[in-house]
PDB file of C-alpha atoms in Angstrom:
ATOM      1  CA  ARG A 178       0.000   0.000   0.000  1.00  0.00           C
ATOM      2  CA  SER A 179       1.369   3.422  -0.899  1.00  0.00           C
ATOM      3  CA  ILE A 180       1.989   6.167   1.652  1.00  0.00           C
ATOM      4  CA  ILE A 181      -0.997   8.477   2.140  1.00  0.00           C
ATOM      5  CA  GLY A 182       0.067  12.030   1.315  1.00  0.00           C
ATOM      6  CA  ARG A 183      -1.364  15.406   2.183  1.00  0.00           C
ATOM      7  CA  PHE A 184      -0.785  18.927   0.925  1.00  0.00           C
ATOM      8  CA  LYS A 185      -2.225  22.432   1.063  1.00  0.00           C
ATOM      9  CA  THR A 186      -3.826  23.822  -2.075  1.00  0.00           C
ATOM     10  CA  ALA A 187      -3.119  27.360  -3.230  1.00  0.00           C
ATOM     11  CA  ILE A 188      -5.362  30.028  -1.731  1.00  0.00           C
ATOM     12  CA  HIS A 189      -8.172  31.646  -3.728  1.00  0.00           C
ATOM     13  CA  PRO A 190      -6.888  33.891  -6.554  1.00  0.00           C
ATOM     14  CA  GLU A 191      -8.417  36.999  -4.934  1.00  0.00           C
ATOM     15  CA  CYS A 192      -7.251  36.245  -1.382  1.00  0.00           C
ATOM     16  CA  MET A 193      -4.204  37.608   0.379  1.00  0.00           C
ATOM     17  CA  GLU A 194      -2.666  35.678   3.277  1.00  0.00           C
ATOM     18  CA  VAL A 195       0.709  35.219   4.919  1.00  0.00           C
ATOM     19  CA  ILE A 196       2.495  32.385   3.069  1.00  0.00           C
ATOM     20  CA  THR A 197       5.234  30.239   4.642  1.00  0.00           C
ATOM     21  CA  ILE A 198       7.592  28.160   2.539  1.00  0.00           C
ATOM     22  CA  THR A 199      10.479  25.805   3.155  1.00  0.00           C
ATOM     23  CA  GLY A 200      12.877  24.119   0.788  1.00  0.00           C
ATOM     24  CA  THR A 201      16.415  23.055   0.060  1.00  0.00           C
ATOM     25  CA  HIS A 202      19.003  21.995  -2.502  1.00  0.00           C
ATOM     26  CA  GLY A 203      22.107  19.831  -2.666  1.00  0.00           C
ATOM     27  CA  THR A 204      21.132  16.456  -1.172  1.00  0.00           C
ATOM     28  CA  ASN A 205      24.081  14.179  -1.816  1.00  0.00           C
ATOM     29  CA  PHE A 206      23.793  10.495  -0.914  1.00  0.00           C
ATOM     30  CA  LYS A 207      26.904  10.695   1.294  1.00  0.00           C
ATOM     31  CA  HIS A 208      25.025  12.733   3.929  1.00  0.00           C
ATOM     32  CA  LYS A 209      22.010  12.079   6.138  1.00  0.00           C
ATOM     33  CA  TYR A 210      19.289  14.609   5.389  1.00  0.00           C
ATOM     34  CA  THR A 211      18.396  15.552   8.970  1.00  0.00           C
ATOM     35  CA  ALA A 212      17.460  19.080   7.872  1.00  0.00           C
ATOM     36  CA  LEU A 213      14.502  17.709   5.911  1.00  0.00           C
ATOM     37  CA  GLU A 214      12.930  16.164   8.970  1.00  0.00           C
ATOM     38  CA  LEU A 215      13.308  19.452  10.838  1.00  0.00           C
ATOM     39  CA  SER A 216      11.726  21.316   7.920  1.00  0.00           C
ATOM     40  CA  MET A 217       8.516  19.349   8.512  1.00  0.00           C
ATOM     41  CA  LYS A 218       8.013  21.272  11.767  1.00  0.00           C
ATOM     42  CA  PHE A 219       7.571  24.608   9.970  1.00  0.00           C
ATOM     43  CA  ASN A 220       4.034  23.702   8.820  1.00  0.00           C
ATOM     44  CA  ALA A 221       4.858  25.445   5.547  1.00  0.00           C
ATOM     45  CA  ASP A 222       2.404  25.953   2.726  1.00  0.00           C
ATOM     46  CA  PHE A 223       4.768  24.387   0.188  1.00  0.00           C
ATOM     47  CA  PHE A 224       8.291  23.053  -0.354  1.00  0.00           C
ATOM     48  CA  VAL A 225      10.730  24.277  -3.024  1.00  0.00           C
ATOM     49  CA  GLN A 226      13.463  21.920  -4.285  1.00  0.00           C
ATOM     50  CA  LEU A 227      16.123  24.073  -5.962  1.00  0.00           C
ATOM     51  CA  GLY A 228      18.136  21.381  -7.706  1.00  0.00           C
ATOM     52  CA  ASP A 229      20.761  18.725  -7.039  1.00  0.00           C
ATOM     53  CA  PHE A 230      17.874  16.687  -5.664  1.00  0.00           C
ATOM     54  CA  SER A 231      19.517  13.379  -6.579  1.00  0.00           C
ATOM     55  CA  TYR A 232      23.218  12.912  -7.327  1.00  0.00           C
ATOM     56  CA  ASN A 233      23.055  10.862 -10.511  1.00  0.00           C
ATOM     57  CA  ASP A 234      26.573  11.614 -11.795  1.00  0.00           C
ATOM     58  CA  ASP A 235      27.529   7.950 -12.229  1.00  0.00           C
ATOM     59  CA  CYS A 236      24.452   7.049 -14.272  1.00  0.00           C
ATOM     60  CA  LYS A 237      24.765   5.901 -17.840  1.00  0.00           C
ATOM     61  CA  SER A 238      21.566   4.105 -18.866  1.00  0.00           C
ATOM     62  CA  THR A 239      17.911   4.917 -18.306  1.00  0.00           C
ATOM     63  CA  ASP A 240      17.772   2.077 -15.779  1.00  0.00           C
ATOM     64  CA  ASP A 241      20.686   3.659 -13.891  1.00  0.00           C
ATOM     65  CA  PHE A 242      18.826   6.963 -13.597  1.00  0.00           C
ATOM     66  CA  ARG A 243      15.637   5.211 -12.477  1.00  0.00           C
ATOM     67  CA  SER A 244      17.576   3.244  -9.865  1.00  0.00           C
ATOM     68  CA  TYR A 245      19.176   6.382  -8.439  1.00  0.00           C
ATOM     69  CA  TRP A 246      15.835   8.188  -8.250  1.00  0.00           C
ATOM     70  CA  PHE A 247      14.320   5.196  -6.509  1.00  0.00           C
ATOM     71  CA  ARG A 248      17.117   5.331  -3.932  1.00  0.00           C
ATOM     72  CA  THR A 249      16.726   9.087  -3.410  1.00  0.00           C
ATOM     73  CA  LEU A 250      12.968   8.968  -2.960  1.00  0.00           C
ATOM     74  CA  SER A 251      12.639   5.754  -0.966  1.00  0.00           C
ATOM     75  CA  ASN A 252      15.798   5.405   1.153  1.00  0.00           C
ATOM     76  CA  THR A 253      16.305   8.946   2.468  1.00  0.00           C
ATOM     77  CA  ASP A 254      14.481  11.499   4.632  1.00  0.00           C
ATOM     78  CA  TYR A 255      12.696  12.711   1.507  1.00  0.00           C
ATOM     79  CA  LYS A 256      10.396   9.750   2.116  1.00  0.00           C
ATOM     80  CA  LYS A 257       9.288  11.439   5.344  1.00  0.00           C
ATOM     81  CA  ILE A 258       8.749  15.002   4.162  1.00  0.00           C
ATOM     82  CA  LEU A 259       7.456  14.700   0.597  1.00  0.00           C
ATOM     83  CA  PRO A 260       4.156  12.972   1.523  1.00  0.00           C
ATOM     84  CA  THR A 261       3.409  15.818   3.959  1.00  0.00           C
ATOM     85  CA  ILE A 262       3.634  18.859   1.699  1.00  0.00           C
ATOM     86  CA  GLY A 263       3.134  20.040  -1.875  1.00  0.00           C
ATOM     87  CA  GLN A 264       6.295  20.821  -3.762  1.00  0.00           C
ATOM     88  CA  TYR A 265       7.706  22.852  -6.642  1.00  0.00           C
ATOM     89  CA  ILE A 266      10.888  21.545  -8.241  1.00  0.00           C
ATOM     90  CA  VAL A 267      13.596  22.837 -10.563  1.00  0.00           C
ATOM     91  CA  TRP A 268      16.640  20.861 -11.694  1.00  0.00           C
ATOM     92  CA  ASP A 269      20.384  21.425 -11.685  1.00  0.00           C
ATOM     93  CA  ASP A 270      23.482  19.634 -12.946  1.00  0.00           C
ATOM     94  CA  HIS A 271      23.739  16.624 -10.595  1.00  0.00           C
ATOM     95  CA  GLU A 272      20.368  15.328 -11.762  1.00  0.00           C
ATOM     96  CA  VAL A 273      22.376  14.343 -14.862  1.00  0.00           C
ATOM     97  CA  GLU A 274      26.091  14.916 -14.225  1.00  0.00           C
ATOM     98  CA  ASP A 275      28.382  17.355 -12.418  1.00  0.00           C
ATOM     99  CA  ASN A 276      28.709  20.594 -14.370  1.00  0.00           C
ATOM    100  CA  SER A 277      32.462  20.113 -14.906  1.00  0.00           C
ATOM    101  CA  LYS A 278      31.515  17.209 -17.209  1.00  0.00           C
ATOM    102  CA  TYR A 279      27.931  18.102 -18.124  1.00  0.00           C
ATOM    103  CA  GLU A 280      28.619  21.251 -20.146  1.00  0.00           C
ATOM    104  CA  PRO A 281      31.674  19.930 -22.043  1.00  0.00           C
ATOM    105  CA  ASN A 282      29.689  16.778 -22.886  1.00  0.00           C
ATOM    106  CA  LEU A 283      26.625  18.620 -24.201  1.00  0.00           C
ATOM    107  CA  LYS A 284      27.768  18.320 -27.794  1.00  0.00           C
ATOM    108  CA  LYS A 285      29.362  14.880 -27.375  1.00  0.00           C
ATOM    109  CA  ASP A 286      26.762  13.001 -25.319  1.00  0.00           C
ATOM    110  CA  LEU A 287      23.466  14.831 -25.617  1.00  0.00           C
ATOM    111  CA  ALA A 288      21.670  11.481 -25.407  1.00  0.00           C
ATOM    112  CA  LYS A 289      22.726  11.185 -21.763  1.00  0.00           C
ATOM    113  CA  VAL A 290      21.158  14.559 -21.015  1.00  0.00           C
ATOM    114  CA  HIS A 291      17.934  13.361 -22.682  1.00  0.00           C
ATOM    115  CA  ARG A 292      17.935  10.177 -20.574  1.00  0.00           C
ATOM    116  CA  GLY A 293      18.608  12.098 -17.357  1.00  0.00           C
ATOM    117  CA  LEU A 294      15.873  14.657 -17.938  1.00  0.00           C
ATOM    118  CA  GLU A 295      13.328  12.042 -18.993  1.00  0.00           C
ATOM    119  CA  ALA A 296      14.003  10.162 -15.754  1.00  0.00           C
ATOM    120  CA  TRP A 297      13.603  13.463 -13.851  1.00  0.00           C
ATOM    121  CA  PHE A 298      10.171  14.091 -15.389  1.00  0.00           C
ATOM    122  CA  GLU A 299       9.253  10.442 -14.888  1.00  0.00           C
ATOM    123  CA  SER A 300      10.192  10.437 -11.185  1.00  0.00           C
ATOM    124  CA  LEU A 301       8.863  13.787  -9.972  1.00  0.00           C
ATOM    125  CA  PRO A 302       5.594  15.770  -9.976  1.00  0.00           C
ATOM    126  CA  VAL A 303       6.782  18.319 -12.534  1.00  0.00           C
ATOM    127  CA  GLU A 304       4.505  19.625 -15.270  1.00  0.00           C
ATOM    128  CA  LYS A 305       6.099  19.191 -18.694  1.00  0.00           C
ATOM    129  CA  ARG A 306       5.320  22.010 -21.125  1.00  0.00           C
ATOM    130  CA  GLU A 307       3.746  20.363 -24.141  1.00  0.00           C
ATOM    131  CA  GLY A 308       5.237  21.440 -27.447  1.00  0.00           C
ATOM    132  CA  VAL A 309       8.040  23.467 -25.837  1.00  0.00           C
ATOM    133  CA  GLU A 310      11.614  22.282 -26.211  1.00  0.00           C
ATOM    134  CA  ASN A 311      14.796  23.944 -25.008  1.00  0.00           C
ATOM    135  CA  ASN A 312      17.861  24.845 -27.057  1.00  0.00           C
ATOM    136  CA  TRP A 313      19.150  21.258 -26.959  1.00  0.00           C
ATOM    137  CA  GLY A 314      15.884  19.540 -27.893  1.00  0.00           C
ATOM    138  CA  ASN A 315      14.865  18.502 -24.369  1.00  0.00           C
ATOM    139  CA  PRO A 316      11.352  19.097 -22.985  1.00  0.00           C
ATOM    140  CA  SER A 317      11.018  22.075 -20.663  1.00  0.00           C
ATOM    141  CA  TYR A 318       9.028  22.966 -17.566  1.00  0.00           C
ATOM    142  CA  TYR A 319       9.418  26.702 -16.850  1.00  0.00           C
ATOM    143  CA  ASN A 320       6.131  28.004 -15.496  1.00  0.00           C
ATOM    144  CA  SER A 321       4.543  30.078 -12.753  1.00  0.00           C
ATOM    145  CA  TYR A 322       2.050  29.340  -9.987  1.00  0.00           C
ATOM    146  CA  LYS A 323       0.035  31.819  -7.937  1.00  0.00           C
ATOM    147  CA  TRP A 324      -0.822  31.725  -4.269  1.00  0.00           C
ATOM    148  CA  GLY A 325      -3.643  34.251  -4.241  1.00  0.00           C
ATOM    149  CA  LYS A 326      -2.566  37.866  -4.295  1.00  0.00           C
ATOM    150  CA  THR A 327       0.340  37.106  -1.954  1.00  0.00           C
ATOM    151  CA  LEU A 328       2.919  35.603  -4.284  1.00  0.00           C
ATOM    152  CA  GLU A 329       3.571  34.155  -7.684  1.00  0.00           C
ATOM    153  CA  LEU A 330       6.274  31.495  -7.888  1.00  0.00           C
ATOM    154  CA  PHE A 331       8.251  31.429 -11.141  1.00  0.00           C
ATOM    155  CA  LEU A 332      10.069  28.181 -11.920  1.00  0.00           C
ATOM    156  CA  LEU A 333      13.044  28.805 -14.224  1.00  0.00           C
ATOM    157  CA  ASP A 334      15.148  26.275 -16.100  1.00  0.00           C
ATOM    158  CA  CYS A 335      18.636  27.709 -15.545  1.00  0.00           C
ATOM    159  CA  ARG A 336      20.621  24.627 -16.547  1.00  0.00           C
ATOM    160  CA  ALA A 337      19.270  22.929 -19.664  1.00  0.00           C
ATOM    161  CA  GLU A 338      19.233  25.888 -22.049  1.00  0.00           C
ATOM    162  CA  ARG A 339      22.728  27.315 -21.686  1.00  0.00           C
ATOM    163  CA  ILE A 340      25.004  27.642 -24.688  1.00  0.00           C
ATOM    164  CA  PRO A 341      28.472  27.883 -23.079  1.00  0.00           C
ATOM    165  CA  ASP A 342      30.172  29.104 -26.273  1.00  0.00           C
ATOM    166  CA  THR A 343      28.110  32.320 -26.085  1.00  0.00           C
ATOM    167  CA  ARG A 344      29.005  33.105 -22.486  1.00  0.00           C
ATOM    168  CA  ASN A 345      31.203  36.152 -23.038  1.00  0.00           C
ATOM    169  CA  SER A 346      29.297  37.541 -26.012  1.00  0.00           C
ATOM    170  CA  SER A 347      26.719  40.308 -26.199  1.00  0.00           C
ATOM    171  CA  ASP A 348      24.195  37.578 -27.064  1.00  0.00           C
ATOM    172  CA  ALA A 349      24.944  35.264 -24.135  1.00  0.00           C
ATOM    173  CA  ILE A 350      22.415  32.413 -23.775  1.00  0.00           C
ATOM    174  CA  TYR A 351      21.981  31.359 -20.152  1.00  0.00           C
ATOM    175  CA  ILE A 352      18.292  30.756 -20.702  1.00  0.00           C
ATOM    176  CA  SER A 353      16.752  30.644 -24.176  1.00  0.00           C
ATOM    177  CA  GLN A 354      15.275  33.807 -25.612  1.00  0.00           C
ATOM    178  CA  LYS A 355      11.916  32.006 -25.625  1.00  0.00           C
ATOM    179  CA  GLN A 356      12.130  31.429 -21.867  1.00  0.00           C
ATOM    180  CA  MET A 357      13.430  34.973 -21.291  1.00  0.00           C
ATOM    181  CA  ASN A 358      10.506  36.478 -23.215  1.00  0.00           C
ATOM    182  CA  TRP A 359       8.035  34.311 -21.283  1.00  0.00           C
ATOM    183  CA  PHE A 360       9.634  35.339 -17.962  1.00  0.00           C
ATOM    184  CA  LYS A 361       9.559  39.064 -18.753  1.00  0.00           C
ATOM    185  CA  ASP A 362       5.928  38.903 -19.878  1.00  0.00           C
ATOM    186  CA  ALA A 363       4.882  36.885 -16.814  1.00  0.00           C
ATOM    187  CA  LEU A 364       6.626  39.334 -14.467  1.00  0.00           C
ATOM    188  CA  LEU A 365       4.911  42.299 -16.120  1.00  0.00           C
ATOM    189  CA  LYS A 366       1.490  40.673 -15.872  1.00  0.00           C
ATOM    190  CA  SER A 367       1.866  39.444 -12.292  1.00  0.00           C
ATOM    191  CA  ASP A 368      -0.535  41.133  -9.876  1.00  0.00           C
ATOM    192  CA  THR A 369       0.763  39.482  -6.696  1.00  0.00           C
ATOM    193  CA  HIS A 370       2.586  41.313  -3.911  1.00  0.00           C
ATOM    194  CA  PHE A 371       5.726  39.139  -4.115  1.00  0.00           C
ATOM    195  CA  LYS A 372       7.324  37.708  -7.243  1.00  0.00           C
ATOM    196  CA  VAL A 373       9.394  34.724  -6.093  1.00  0.00           C
ATOM    197  CA  VAL A 374      11.821  33.133  -8.563  1.00  0.00           C
ATOM    198  CA  ALA A 375      12.946  29.515  -8.100  1.00  0.00           C
ATOM    199  CA  ASN A 376      16.315  29.816  -9.767  1.00  0.00           C
ATOM    200  CA  SER A 377      18.656  26.857  -9.317  1.00  0.00           C
ATOM    201  CA  VAL A 378      21.968  28.747  -9.658  1.00  0.00           C
ATOM    202  CA  PRO A 379      22.659  32.112  -7.954  1.00  0.00           C
ATOM    203  CA  ILE A 380      22.150  35.444  -9.673  1.00  0.00           C
ATOM    204  CA  ALA A 381      23.693  37.530  -6.863  1.00  0.00           C
ATOM    205  CA  HIS A 382      27.131  39.108  -7.172  1.00  0.00           C
ATOM    206  CA  TYR A 383      29.776  37.126  -5.259  1.00  0.00           C
ATOM    207  CA  GLY A 384      33.332  37.994  -6.338  1.00  0.00           C
ATOM    208  CA  GLY A 385      36.604  36.922  -4.693  1.00  0.00           C
ATOM    209  CA  LEU A 386      37.244  33.170  -4.432  1.00  0.00           C
ATOM    210  CA  TRP A 387      33.762  32.497  -5.745  1.00  0.00           C
ATOM    211  CA  ASP A 388      34.783  33.621  -9.206  1.00  0.00           C
ATOM    212  CA  VAL A 389      36.388  30.215  -9.799  1.00  0.00           C
ATOM    213  CA  ALA A 390      32.768  29.206 -10.516  1.00  0.00           C
ATOM    214  CA  LEU A 391      31.922  32.318 -12.527  1.00  0.00           C
ATOM    215  CA  ALA A 392      31.168  30.332 -15.686  1.00  0.00           C
ATOM    216  CA  ASP A 393      28.540  28.294 -13.850  1.00  0.00           C
ATOM    217  CA  ARG A 394      26.103  31.046 -12.842  1.00  0.00           C
ATOM    218  CA  TRP A 395      24.208  34.107 -14.093  1.00  0.00           C
ATOM    219  CA  GLU A 396      27.275  36.331 -13.559  1.00  0.00           C
ATOM    220  CA  GLY A 397      29.183  34.273 -16.113  1.00  0.00           C
ATOM    221  CA  TYR A 398      26.591  35.219 -18.749  1.00  0.00           C
ATOM    222  CA  LYS A 399      26.821  38.941 -18.092  1.00  0.00           C
ATOM    223  CA  ALA A 400      24.696  40.189 -20.994  1.00  0.00           C
ATOM    224  CA  GLN A 401      21.633  38.144 -20.053  1.00  0.00           C
ATOM    225  CA  ARG A 402      22.014  38.854 -16.343  1.00  0.00           C
ATOM    226  CA  ASN A 403      22.078  42.574 -17.108  1.00  0.00           C
ATOM    227  CA  GLU A 404      19.088  42.142 -19.426  1.00  0.00           C
ATOM    228  CA  ILE A 405      16.732  40.611 -16.864  1.00  0.00           C
ATOM    229  CA  LEU A 406      17.854  42.729 -13.902  1.00  0.00           C
ATOM    230  CA  ASN A 407      17.557  45.960 -15.921  1.00  0.00           C
ATOM    231  CA  PHE A 408      14.141  44.855 -17.179  1.00  0.00           C
ATOM    232  CA  ILE A 409      12.899  44.457 -13.601  1.00  0.00           C
ATOM    233  CA  VAL A 410      14.270  47.850 -12.541  1.00  0.00           C
ATOM    234  CA  ASP A 411      13.220  49.719 -15.690  1.00  0.00           C
ATOM    235  CA  ASN A 412       9.645  48.433 -15.377  1.00  0.00           C
ATOM    236  CA  ASP A 413       9.537  49.174 -11.651  1.00  0.00           C
ATOM    237  CA  ILE A 414       8.551  45.596 -10.788  1.00  0.00           C
ATOM    238  CA  LYS A 415       8.473  45.464  -6.994  1.00  0.00           C
ATOM    239  CA  ASN A 416       9.293  42.703  -4.513  1.00  0.00           C
ATOM    240  CA  VAL A 417      11.198  40.312  -6.775  1.00  0.00           C
ATOM    241  CA  VAL A 418      12.903  37.681  -4.622  1.00  0.00           C
ATOM    242  CA  TRP A 419      15.314  35.078  -6.009  1.00  0.00           C
ATOM    243  CA  LEU A 420      15.561  31.621  -4.372  1.00  0.00           C
ATOM    244  CA  SER A 421      18.775  29.819  -5.308  1.00  0.00           C
ATOM    245  CA  GLY A 422      20.804  26.669  -4.741  1.00  0.00           C
ATOM    246  CA  ASP A 423      23.753  24.935  -6.441  1.00  0.00           C
ATOM    247  CA  PHE A 424      26.547  26.412  -4.257  1.00  0.00           C
ATOM    248  CA  HIS A 425      25.829  24.129  -1.257  1.00  0.00           C
ATOM    249  CA  THR A 426      25.505  27.198   0.938  1.00  0.00           C
ATOM    250  CA  GLY A 427      22.806  29.107   2.724  1.00  0.00           C
ATOM    251  CA  SER A 428      22.810  32.892   2.406  1.00  0.00           C
ATOM    252  CA  VAL A 429      20.820  36.118   2.378  1.00  0.00           C
ATOM    253  CA  ALA A 430      22.106  38.875   0.115  1.00  0.00           C
ATOM    254  CA  PRO A 431      21.117  41.806  -2.077  1.00  0.00           C
ATOM    255  CA  VAL A 432      21.427  40.822  -5.729  1.00  0.00           C
ATOM    256  CA  ASP A 433      24.283  43.281  -6.251  1.00  0.00           C
ATOM    257  CA  LYS A 434      26.457  45.963  -4.688  1.00  0.00           C
ATOM    258  CA  PRO A 435      24.855  49.043  -3.045  1.00  0.00           C
ATOM    259  CA  GLU A 436      25.884  51.363  -5.879  1.00  0.00           C
ATOM    260  CA  THR A 437      23.920  49.350  -8.469  1.00  0.00           C
ATOM    261  CA  PRO A 438      20.192  49.814  -9.194  1.00  0.00           C
ATOM    262  CA  TRP A 439      19.660  46.069  -8.597  1.00  0.00           C
ATOM    263  CA  ASN A 440      20.511  46.087  -4.894  1.00  0.00           C
ATOM    264  CA  LYS A 441      16.869  46.329  -3.774  1.00  0.00           C
ATOM    265  CA  MET A 442      16.220  42.753  -4.892  1.00  0.00           C
ATOM    266  CA  TRP A 443      17.079  39.913  -2.495  1.00  0.00           C
ATOM    267  CA  GLU A 444      18.514  36.488  -3.123  1.00  0.00           C
ATOM    268  CA  ILE A 445      17.995  33.729  -0.553  1.00  0.00           C
ATOM    269  CA  ASN A 446      19.946  30.479  -0.854  1.00  0.00           C
ATOM    270  CA  MET A 447      17.829  27.765   0.779  1.00  0.00           C
ATOM    271  CA  GLY A 448      19.618  24.841   2.423  1.00  0.00           C
ATOM    272  CA  PRO A 449      21.756  22.897   1.756  1.00  0.00           C
ATOM    273  CA  ALA A 450      20.235  19.799   3.317  1.00  0.00           C
ATOM    274  CA  GLY A 451      22.706  17.117   2.242  1.00  0.00           C
ATOM    275  CA  ASN A 452      25.987  18.650   1.169  1.00  0.00           C
ATOM    276  CA  THR A 453      28.407  21.284   2.440  1.00  0.00           C
ATOM    277  CA  ASN A 454      30.811  23.874   1.050  1.00  0.00           C
ATOM    278  CA  ILE A 455      33.878  25.001   3.001  1.00  0.00           C
ATOM    279  CA  LEU A 456      33.908  28.313   1.103  1.00  0.00           C
ATOM    280  CA  GLY A 457      30.632  29.214   2.781  1.00  0.00           C
ATOM    281  CA  ASP A 458      32.370  29.452   6.162  1.00  0.00           C
ATOM    282  CA  MET A 459      35.565  31.212   5.097  1.00  0.00           C
ATOM    283  CA  GLY A 460      34.317  34.643   6.100  1.00  0.00           C
ATOM    284  CA  LYS A 461      31.420  36.896   5.227  1.00  0.00           C
ATOM    285  CA  ILE A 462      31.006  37.654   1.536  1.00  0.00           C
ATOM    286  CA  PRO A 463      30.987  41.443   0.910  1.00  0.00           C
ATOM    287  CA  ASN A 464      27.432  42.885   0.887  1.00  0.00           C
ATOM    288  CA  PHE A 465      25.923  39.585   2.127  1.00  0.00           C
ATOM    289  CA  LEU A 466      23.905  39.715   5.339  1.00  0.00           C
ATOM    290  CA  TRP A 467      24.929  36.143   6.163  1.00  0.00           C
ATOM    291  CA  ASN A 468      26.325  32.999   4.587  1.00  0.00           C
ATOM    292  CA  THR A 469      27.148  29.466   5.680  1.00  0.00           C
ATOM    293  CA  GLY A 470      28.464  26.279   4.151  1.00  0.00           C
ATOM    294  CA  LYS A 471      26.809  24.139   6.814  1.00  0.00           C
ATOM    295  CA  MET A 472      23.640  22.142   6.356  1.00  0.00           C
ATOM    296  CA  ASN A 473      20.502  23.839   7.614  1.00  0.00           C
ATOM    297  CA  ALA A 474      16.718  23.874   7.550  1.00  0.00           C
ATOM    298  CA  THR A 475      15.358  27.050   5.950  1.00  0.00           C
ATOM    299  CA  VAL A 476      11.979  28.740   6.393  1.00  0.00           C
ATOM    300  CA  ILE A 477      10.753  31.912   4.698  1.00  0.00           C
ATOM    301  CA  VAL A 478       7.573  33.807   5.621  1.00  0.00           C
ATOM    302  CA  PHE A 479       6.097  36.210   3.047  1.00  0.00           C
ATOM    303  CA  ASP A 480       3.846  38.768   4.749  1.00  0.00           C
ATOM    304  CA  PRO A 481       2.090  41.103   2.271  1.00  0.00           C
ATOM    305  CA  PHE A 482       0.393  43.076   5.041  1.00  0.00           C
ATOM    306  CA  LYS A 483       3.695  44.072   6.639  1.00  0.00           C
ATOM    307  CA  ASP A 484       5.473  44.077   3.257  1.00  0.00           C
ATOM    308  CA  SER A 485       8.135  41.892   4.867  1.00  0.00           C
ATOM    309  CA  ILE A 486      10.066  38.685   4.289  1.00  0.00           C
ATOM    310  CA  TYR A 487      11.196  36.759   7.366  1.00  0.00           C
ATOM    311  CA  VAL A 488      14.034  34.273   6.829  1.00  0.00           C
ATOM    312  CA  LYS A 489      15.318  31.761   9.388  1.00  0.00           C
ATOM    313  CA  TYR A 490      17.970  29.041   9.240  1.00  0.00           C
ATOM    314  CA  LEU A 491      18.070  26.273  11.855  1.00  0.00           C
ATOM    315  CA  ASP A 492      20.891  23.909  12.776  1.00  0.00           C
ATOM    316  CA  PRO A 493      19.508  20.440  11.900  1.00  0.00           C
ATOM    317  CA  GLU A 494      21.207  18.697  14.837  1.00  0.00           C
ATOM    318  CA  LYS A 495      20.704  21.206  17.663  1.00  0.00           C
ATOM    319  CA  GLU A 496      17.518  22.792  16.267  1.00  0.00           C
ATOM    320  CA  THR A 497      18.953  26.188  17.251  1.00  0.00           C
ATOM    321  CA  VAL A 498      18.745  29.360  15.172  1.00  0.00           C
ATOM    322  CA  MET A 499      21.808  29.896  12.996  1.00  0.00           C
ATOM    323  CA  PHE A 500      20.531  33.160  11.534  1.00  0.00           C
ATOM    324  CA  GLU A 501      17.281  35.056  11.192  1.00  0.00           C
ATOM    325  CA  VAL A 502      16.329  38.346   9.613  1.00  0.00           C
ATOM    326  CA  GLU A 503      13.270  40.310   8.526  1.00  0.00           C
ATOM    327  CA  LEU A 504      13.769  41.986   5.154  1.00  0.00           C
TER     328      LEU A 504
END
């Protein structure tokens, strides 16, 4: 007999309520996902998985991918939390292969990418966009979902559409122009208080040691990053919040330096719940409010009445507050 699940449905389109969310990224098999069990205590309205859900790097065949997803979903703490809450999911590199191999192999082994993404759609409750393919011929999923007048959640595909050869050009392709046009139009039309973007790889400015990974994030595709951030500012779109993963860190930061017009947007890295990054604890990143490379359970409360965003990170072992802030 299957596990009986439960979830909250989105509030009425004309209603406005306080919405609480939890979520994570970076759940490697080598760790125990204690943060997920703690996240169940938040009584959140929904869960956001920001990529690196399952570490499938060693997979070759379709059966390999299916086997790894079975292990992730049945033999870890995901089995406890996922039946208790609705979820929104985006993907990142480890669902197919670590980025150091994934991007160089795009032209050589595109069939593996197809197999990995098909297994992802097969294993998870993700809505496939019919008739929409990305730059590499894979099906896509980018979409948005409203929770009343409080927030609209935009799910971006920030991995499968990149064209690395264009990175330093004036026509850099981090996401396809089709997805970019959809995103701009959806942002303009959104009538919710908060516009929350589930964006697997950070868009915030890092600098310093973090630039060793410059090619693997929005900053490495400067022209498109400038395009979307300027679009938001030029159209005076308020309360855009970016949720990010990939770096195996938790953090709260303005999207860019104080002297830029983009610094009023926030980026919140949720998790990680099953991997760590030593760089996250090697000192505060300039302009960041806080950052950590340690595993944590993350909760975010969007309050349209107070026009505030409350963010809290808990230590999964001690259940103590690592950091909290109201933005």
